[in-house]
XYZ file of C-alpha atoms in Angstrom:
254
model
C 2.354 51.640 5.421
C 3.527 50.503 1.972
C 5.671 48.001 0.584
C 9.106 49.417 0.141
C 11.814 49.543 2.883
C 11.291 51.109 5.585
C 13.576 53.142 8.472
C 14.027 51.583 11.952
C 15.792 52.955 14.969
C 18.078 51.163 16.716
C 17.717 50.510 20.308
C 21.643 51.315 20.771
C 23.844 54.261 19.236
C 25.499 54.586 16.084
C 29.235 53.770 15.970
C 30.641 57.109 15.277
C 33.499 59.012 16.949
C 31.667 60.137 19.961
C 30.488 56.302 20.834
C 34.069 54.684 20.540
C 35.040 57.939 23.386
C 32.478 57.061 25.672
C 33.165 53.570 25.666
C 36.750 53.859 26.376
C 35.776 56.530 29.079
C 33.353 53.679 30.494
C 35.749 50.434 30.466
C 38.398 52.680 32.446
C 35.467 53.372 34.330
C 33.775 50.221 35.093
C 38.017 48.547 35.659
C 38.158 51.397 38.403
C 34.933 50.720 39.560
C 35.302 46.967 39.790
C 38.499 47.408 41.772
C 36.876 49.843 44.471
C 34.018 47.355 44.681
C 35.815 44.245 45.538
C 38.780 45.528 47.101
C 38.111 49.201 48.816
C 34.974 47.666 49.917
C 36.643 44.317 51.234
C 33.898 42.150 49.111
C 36.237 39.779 47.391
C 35.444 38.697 43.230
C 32.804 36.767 43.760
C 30.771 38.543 46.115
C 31.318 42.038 44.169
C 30.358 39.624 40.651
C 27.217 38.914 42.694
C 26.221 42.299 43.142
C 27.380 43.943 40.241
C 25.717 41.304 38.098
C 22.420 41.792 39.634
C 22.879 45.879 39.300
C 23.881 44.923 35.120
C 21.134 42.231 34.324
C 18.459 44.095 36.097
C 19.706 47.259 33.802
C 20.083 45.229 30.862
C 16.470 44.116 31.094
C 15.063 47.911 31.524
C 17.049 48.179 28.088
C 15.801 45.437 26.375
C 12.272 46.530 27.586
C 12.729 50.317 26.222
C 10.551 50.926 23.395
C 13.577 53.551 21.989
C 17.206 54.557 22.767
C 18.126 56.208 25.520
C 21.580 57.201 26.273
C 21.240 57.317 29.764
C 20.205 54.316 29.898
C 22.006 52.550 27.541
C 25.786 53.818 28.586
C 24.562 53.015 32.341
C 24.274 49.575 31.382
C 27.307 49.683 29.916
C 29.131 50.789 32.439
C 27.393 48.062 35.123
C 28.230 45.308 32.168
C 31.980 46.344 32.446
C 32.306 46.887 35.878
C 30.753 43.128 37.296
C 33.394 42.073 34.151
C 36.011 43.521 36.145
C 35.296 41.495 39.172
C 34.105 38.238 37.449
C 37.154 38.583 35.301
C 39.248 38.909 38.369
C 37.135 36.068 39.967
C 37.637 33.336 37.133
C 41.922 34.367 36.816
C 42.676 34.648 40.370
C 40.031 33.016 42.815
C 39.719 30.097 39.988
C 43.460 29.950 39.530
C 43.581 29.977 35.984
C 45.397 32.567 35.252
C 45.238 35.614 32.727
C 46.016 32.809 30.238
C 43.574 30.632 30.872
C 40.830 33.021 31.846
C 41.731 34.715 27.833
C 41.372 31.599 26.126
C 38.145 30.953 27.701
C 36.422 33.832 27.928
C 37.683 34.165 23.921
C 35.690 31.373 23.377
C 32.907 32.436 24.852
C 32.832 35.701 23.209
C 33.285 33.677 19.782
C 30.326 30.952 20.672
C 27.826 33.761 21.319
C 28.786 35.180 18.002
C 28.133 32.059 16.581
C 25.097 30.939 18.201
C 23.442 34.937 17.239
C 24.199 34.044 13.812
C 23.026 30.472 13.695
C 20.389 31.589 15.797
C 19.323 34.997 13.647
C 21.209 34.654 10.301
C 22.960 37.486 10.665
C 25.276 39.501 13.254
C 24.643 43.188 14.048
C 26.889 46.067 15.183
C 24.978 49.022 15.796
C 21.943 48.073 14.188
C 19.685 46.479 17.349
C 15.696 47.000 16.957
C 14.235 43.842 18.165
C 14.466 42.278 21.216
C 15.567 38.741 20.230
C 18.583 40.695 18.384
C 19.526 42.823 21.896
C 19.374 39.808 23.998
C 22.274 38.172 21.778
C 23.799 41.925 21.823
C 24.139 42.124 25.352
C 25.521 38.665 26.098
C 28.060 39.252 23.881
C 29.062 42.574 25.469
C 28.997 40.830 28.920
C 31.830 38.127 27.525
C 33.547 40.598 25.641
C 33.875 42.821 28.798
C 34.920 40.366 31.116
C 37.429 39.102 28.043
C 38.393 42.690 28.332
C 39.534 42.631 32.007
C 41.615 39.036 31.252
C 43.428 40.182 28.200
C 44.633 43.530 29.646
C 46.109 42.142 32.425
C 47.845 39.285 30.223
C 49.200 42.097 28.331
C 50.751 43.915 31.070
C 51.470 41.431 33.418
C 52.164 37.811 31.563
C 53.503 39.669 28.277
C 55.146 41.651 30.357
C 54.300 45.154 28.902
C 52.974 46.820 31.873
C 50.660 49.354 31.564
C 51.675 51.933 28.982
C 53.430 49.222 26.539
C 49.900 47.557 26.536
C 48.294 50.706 26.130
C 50.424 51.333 23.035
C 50.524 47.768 21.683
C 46.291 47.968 21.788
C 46.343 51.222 20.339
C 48.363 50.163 17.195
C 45.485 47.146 16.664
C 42.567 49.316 17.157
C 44.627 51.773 14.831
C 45.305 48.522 12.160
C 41.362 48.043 12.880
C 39.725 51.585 11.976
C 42.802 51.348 8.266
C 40.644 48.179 7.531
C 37.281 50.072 8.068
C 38.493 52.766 5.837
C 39.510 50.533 3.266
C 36.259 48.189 3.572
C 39.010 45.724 3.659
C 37.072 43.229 6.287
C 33.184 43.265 6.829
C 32.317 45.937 8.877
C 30.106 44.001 11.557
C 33.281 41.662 12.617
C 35.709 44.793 12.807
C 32.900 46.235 15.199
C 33.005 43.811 17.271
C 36.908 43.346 17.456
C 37.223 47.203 18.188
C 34.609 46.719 21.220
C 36.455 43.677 23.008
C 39.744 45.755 22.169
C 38.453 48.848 23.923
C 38.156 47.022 27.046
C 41.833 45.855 27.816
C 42.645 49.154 26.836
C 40.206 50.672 29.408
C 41.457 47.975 31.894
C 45.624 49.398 31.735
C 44.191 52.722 31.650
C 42.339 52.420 34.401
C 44.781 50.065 36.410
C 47.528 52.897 35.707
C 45.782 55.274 37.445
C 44.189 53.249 40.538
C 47.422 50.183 41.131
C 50.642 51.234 42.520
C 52.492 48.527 40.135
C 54.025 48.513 37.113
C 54.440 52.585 37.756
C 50.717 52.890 38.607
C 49.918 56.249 40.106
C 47.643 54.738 42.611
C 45.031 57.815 42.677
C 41.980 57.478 44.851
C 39.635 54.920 43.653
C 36.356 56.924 44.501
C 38.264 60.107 42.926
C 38.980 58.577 39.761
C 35.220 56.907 39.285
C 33.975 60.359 39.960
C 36.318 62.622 37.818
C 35.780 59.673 34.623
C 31.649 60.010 34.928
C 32.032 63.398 34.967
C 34.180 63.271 31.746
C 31.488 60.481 30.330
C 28.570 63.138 30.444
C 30.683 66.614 29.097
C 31.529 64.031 26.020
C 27.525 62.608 25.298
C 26.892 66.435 26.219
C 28.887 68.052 23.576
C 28.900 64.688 21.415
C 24.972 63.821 21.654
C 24.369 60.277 20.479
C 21.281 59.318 18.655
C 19.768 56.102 17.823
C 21.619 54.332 14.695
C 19.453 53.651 11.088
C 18.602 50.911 9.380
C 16.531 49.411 6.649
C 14.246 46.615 6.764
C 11.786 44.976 4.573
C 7.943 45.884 5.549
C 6.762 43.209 7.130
């Protein structure tokens, strides 16, 4: 090994096209799956949080203990992360009584102190650039508040805003769309506009997937169990004919 800069892989995927797909494809997902868990099931939030929680953190370790990507792995952690964030989204709102106002504003702030505390913690944030394990750990609990932010802030949207499902959808889309102009333009750094499209993916999966599983706000109430099974099956054709690989980065030789 010499001196000069060397290339590292990243234990998670690069941001491209394919990635932002499959995420959306797993929020709408892991909403739909939350929803069958706690409600189909008869569990209530808190015991589905409990169970779904366990399923994410013991996948989230297996991760973090992977000496390379795999997308297997990795977008089946994702998709545990976002479902317990369903439930323990639904838990802190409703069971808590906070509201989707309340449960916003402080799972914002939790999203925002994690970010902090990586960067105190670190000296820098990340996107898609995760090789060591002290880095991942911060990754994933910011995913886990940004999901269950996710959950909140879609249903403020189309229930306390008032939008209902397809005006939130819309109003989302324009900001991820406002988001991805700023990328292009290198307007905003690059790491923060990362992370604002991956907390605004997941309200967006959360109307998407409340259209199709809720009877309200002219839901079309499909089969829970139907709809989990058709949107996996949509999650692998896409990382089939959109392979992911592990993202590139530099660092100094140690």
């Amino acid at each position: 090994m010499t001196d000069q800069e060397r290339n590292i892989l990243s234990k998670v995927p690069a941001a491209t096209a394919g990635f932002w797909i499959v995420k959306i494809l797993a929020t709408t997902l892991g909403e739909v799956g939350g929803n069958l868990v706690s409600m189909n099931m008869g569990l209530g939030y808190l015991a589905a949080t409990l169970i779904l929680a366990s399923i994410f953190i013991a996948l989230a370790a297996t991760q973090i203990l992977a000496r390379r990507f795999r997308p297997s792995l990795y977008w089946l952690t994702i998709v545990a992360s976002t479902t317990a964030g369903t439930t323990l989204a639904d838990f802190t709102t409703r069971s808590l009584g906070i509201g989707y106002t309340g449960g916003s504003i402080l799972l914002l702030a939790l999203v925002i102190a994690s970010l902090i505390t990586w960067r105190l913690a670190l000296g820098k944030l990340s996107a898609d650039k995760i090789a060591d394990r002290r880095t991942e750990l911060f990754y994933w609990i910011t995913i886990t508040f940004s999901q269950t932010l996710g959950t909140a802030l879609g249903d403020w949207f189309a229930d306390t805003a008032g939008l209902g499902y397809w005006g939130s959808a819309l109003v989302i889309s324009a900001i991820l769309l406002v988001i991805l102009v700023l990328h292009w333009r290198r307007a905003v750094d690059g790491v923060l506009l990362f992370w604002a499209a991956f907390v605004l993916t997941r309200p967006l999966g959360a109307v998407l997937g409340n259209f199709l599983d809720k009877p309200d706000h002219g839901g079309l109430a499909l089969n829970r169990p139907v709809i989990v099974t058709v949107l996996a099956g949509l999650m692998i054709v896409v990382l089939i004919v959109m392979p992911q690989k592990a993202g590139h980065h530099q660092t100094s030789q140690l």
